[in-house]
Short mmCIF file of C-alpha atoms in Angstrom, two decimals:
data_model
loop_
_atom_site.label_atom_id
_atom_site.label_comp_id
_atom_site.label_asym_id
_atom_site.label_seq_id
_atom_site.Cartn_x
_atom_site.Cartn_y
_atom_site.Cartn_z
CA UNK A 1 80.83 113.75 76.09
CA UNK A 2 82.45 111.88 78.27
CA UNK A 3 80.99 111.92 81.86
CA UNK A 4 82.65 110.09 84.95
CA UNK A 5 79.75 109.82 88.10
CA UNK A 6 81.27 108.59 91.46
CA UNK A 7 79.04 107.09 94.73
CA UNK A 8 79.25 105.48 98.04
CA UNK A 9 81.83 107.45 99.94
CA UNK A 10 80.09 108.04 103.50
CA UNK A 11 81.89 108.59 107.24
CA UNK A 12 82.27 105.67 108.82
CA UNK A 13 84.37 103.94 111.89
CA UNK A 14 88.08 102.24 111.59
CA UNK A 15 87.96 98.58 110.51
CA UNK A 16 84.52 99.13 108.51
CA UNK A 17 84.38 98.67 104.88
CA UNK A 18 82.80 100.76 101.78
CA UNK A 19 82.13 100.50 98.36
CA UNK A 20 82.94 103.29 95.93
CA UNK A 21 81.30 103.06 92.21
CA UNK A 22 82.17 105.00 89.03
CA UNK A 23 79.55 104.86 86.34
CA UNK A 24 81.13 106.10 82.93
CA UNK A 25 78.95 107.29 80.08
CA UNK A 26 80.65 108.10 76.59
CA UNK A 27 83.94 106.45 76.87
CA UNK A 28 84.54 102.87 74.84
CA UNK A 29 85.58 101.43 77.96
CA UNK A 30 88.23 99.13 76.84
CA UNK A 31 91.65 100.18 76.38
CA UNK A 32 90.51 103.02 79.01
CA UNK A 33 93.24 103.13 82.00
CA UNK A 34 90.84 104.01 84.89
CA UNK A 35 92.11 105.03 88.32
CA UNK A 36 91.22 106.41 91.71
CA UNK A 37 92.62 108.85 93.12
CA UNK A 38 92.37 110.96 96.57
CA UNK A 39 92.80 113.51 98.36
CA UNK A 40 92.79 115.32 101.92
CA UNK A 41 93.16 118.37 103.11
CA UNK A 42 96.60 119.94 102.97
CA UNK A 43 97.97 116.61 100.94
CA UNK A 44 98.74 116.17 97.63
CA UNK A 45 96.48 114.45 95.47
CA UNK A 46 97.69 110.59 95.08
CA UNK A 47 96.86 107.93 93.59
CA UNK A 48 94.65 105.24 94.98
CA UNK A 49 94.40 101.62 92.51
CA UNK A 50 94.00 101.49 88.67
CA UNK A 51 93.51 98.99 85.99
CA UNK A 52 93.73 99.12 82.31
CA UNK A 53 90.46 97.74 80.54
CA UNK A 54 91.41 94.61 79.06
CA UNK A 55 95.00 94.77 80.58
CA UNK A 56 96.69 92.86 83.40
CA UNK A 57 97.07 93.28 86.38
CA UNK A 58 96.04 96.54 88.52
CA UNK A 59 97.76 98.84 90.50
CA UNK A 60 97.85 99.54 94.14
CA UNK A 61 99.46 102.28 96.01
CA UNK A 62 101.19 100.16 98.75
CA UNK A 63 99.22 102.33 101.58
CA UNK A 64 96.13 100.38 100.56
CA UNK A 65 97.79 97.07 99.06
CA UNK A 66 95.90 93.89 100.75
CA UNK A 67 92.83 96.13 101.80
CA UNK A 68 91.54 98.07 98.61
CA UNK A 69 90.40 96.05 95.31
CA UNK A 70 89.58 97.71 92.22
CA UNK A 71 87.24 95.68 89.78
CA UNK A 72 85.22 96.83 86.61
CA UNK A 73 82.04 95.38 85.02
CA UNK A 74 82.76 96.02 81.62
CA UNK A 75 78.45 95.49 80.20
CA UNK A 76 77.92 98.26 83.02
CA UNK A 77 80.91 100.34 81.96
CA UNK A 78 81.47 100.80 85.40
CA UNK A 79 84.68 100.58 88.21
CA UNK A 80 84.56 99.97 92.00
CA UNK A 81 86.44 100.07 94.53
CA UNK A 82 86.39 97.77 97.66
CA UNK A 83 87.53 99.20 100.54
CA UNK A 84 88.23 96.91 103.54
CA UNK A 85 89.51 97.32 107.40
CA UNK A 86 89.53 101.61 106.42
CA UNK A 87 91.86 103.46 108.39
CA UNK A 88 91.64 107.54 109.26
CA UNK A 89 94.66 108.19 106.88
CA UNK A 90 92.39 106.87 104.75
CA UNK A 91 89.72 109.60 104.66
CA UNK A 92 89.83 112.28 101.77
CA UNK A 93 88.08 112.77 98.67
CA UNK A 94 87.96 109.88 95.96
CA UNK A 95 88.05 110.95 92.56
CA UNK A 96 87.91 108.35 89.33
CA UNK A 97 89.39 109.11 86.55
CA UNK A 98 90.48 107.82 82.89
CA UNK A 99 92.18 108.64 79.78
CA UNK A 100 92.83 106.72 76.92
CA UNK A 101 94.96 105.83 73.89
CA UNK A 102 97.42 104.48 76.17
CA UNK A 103 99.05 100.94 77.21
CA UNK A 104 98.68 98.96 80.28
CA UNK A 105 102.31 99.50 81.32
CA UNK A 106 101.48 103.77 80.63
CA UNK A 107 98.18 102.83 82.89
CA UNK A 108 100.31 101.31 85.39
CA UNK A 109 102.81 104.09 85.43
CA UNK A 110 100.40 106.99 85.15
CA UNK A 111 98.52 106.13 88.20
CA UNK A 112 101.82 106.65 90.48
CA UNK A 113 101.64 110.14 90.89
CA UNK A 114 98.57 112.72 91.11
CA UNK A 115 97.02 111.70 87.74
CA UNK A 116 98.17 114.48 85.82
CA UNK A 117 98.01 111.97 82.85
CA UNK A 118 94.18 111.42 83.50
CA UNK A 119 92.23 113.92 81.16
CA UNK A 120 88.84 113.36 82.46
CA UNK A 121 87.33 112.96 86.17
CA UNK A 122 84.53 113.10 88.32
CA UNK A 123 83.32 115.13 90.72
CA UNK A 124 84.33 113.08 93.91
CA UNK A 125 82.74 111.33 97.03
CA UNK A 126 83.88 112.04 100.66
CA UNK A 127 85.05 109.21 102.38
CA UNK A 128 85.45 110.00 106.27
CA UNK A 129 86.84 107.29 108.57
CA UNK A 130 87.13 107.37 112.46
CA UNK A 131 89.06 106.02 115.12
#
């Protein structure tokens, strides 16, 4: 089964930074597209940054372009995402998610809208930022 465990959303002040981490368990890992996603209250779910395992390069949502980096340790089977200089708009829940038998251009594509591509996702972590 394939389980996706997400960690480090916490409140925190505008300007700070945070680290969120996805640990995967029964997925191959490469050739996975892998993406964040959030959400807030009242807003459509969007998404966040995503990279295809083995692919080029990522996506960004231009909202968090310059600020956000997503990375993966591929021996850890694991994706994080960097958060810098966090603004309020930028609180919501942060979902990962991932799906396979796809392309990086598909990966690229797919993580555009709300992830209804994405088959599999985790349960979320609350990220809360203040002015």
């Amino acid at each position: 089964q394939i389980h996706l465990v997400e960690s480090g959303g916490a409140s925190v002040q505008a300007g700070h930074s945070l680290r969120l981490t996805c640990e995967t368990s029964g997925v191959i890992f490469m050739g996975n597209c892998m993406g964040w996603f959030r959400q807030s209250p009242g807003k459509e779910r969007e998404g966040v940054a995503a990279l295809y395992v083995g692919g080029n390069s990522p996506y960004y949502a231009d909202s968090v372009k310059g600020r956000f980096t997503i990375s993966q340790d591929k021996a850890k089977k694991t994706i994080y995402l960097q958060m810098t200089n966090l603004k309020p708009e930028d609180s919501g829940m942060y979902y990962c998610a991932t799906y396979f038998n796809t392309w990086w251009d598909e990966c690229m594509s797919s993580a555009q809208g709300s992830g209804g591509a994405f088959r599999f996702w985790g349960q979320g972590t609350q990220v809360n930022v203040s002015s």
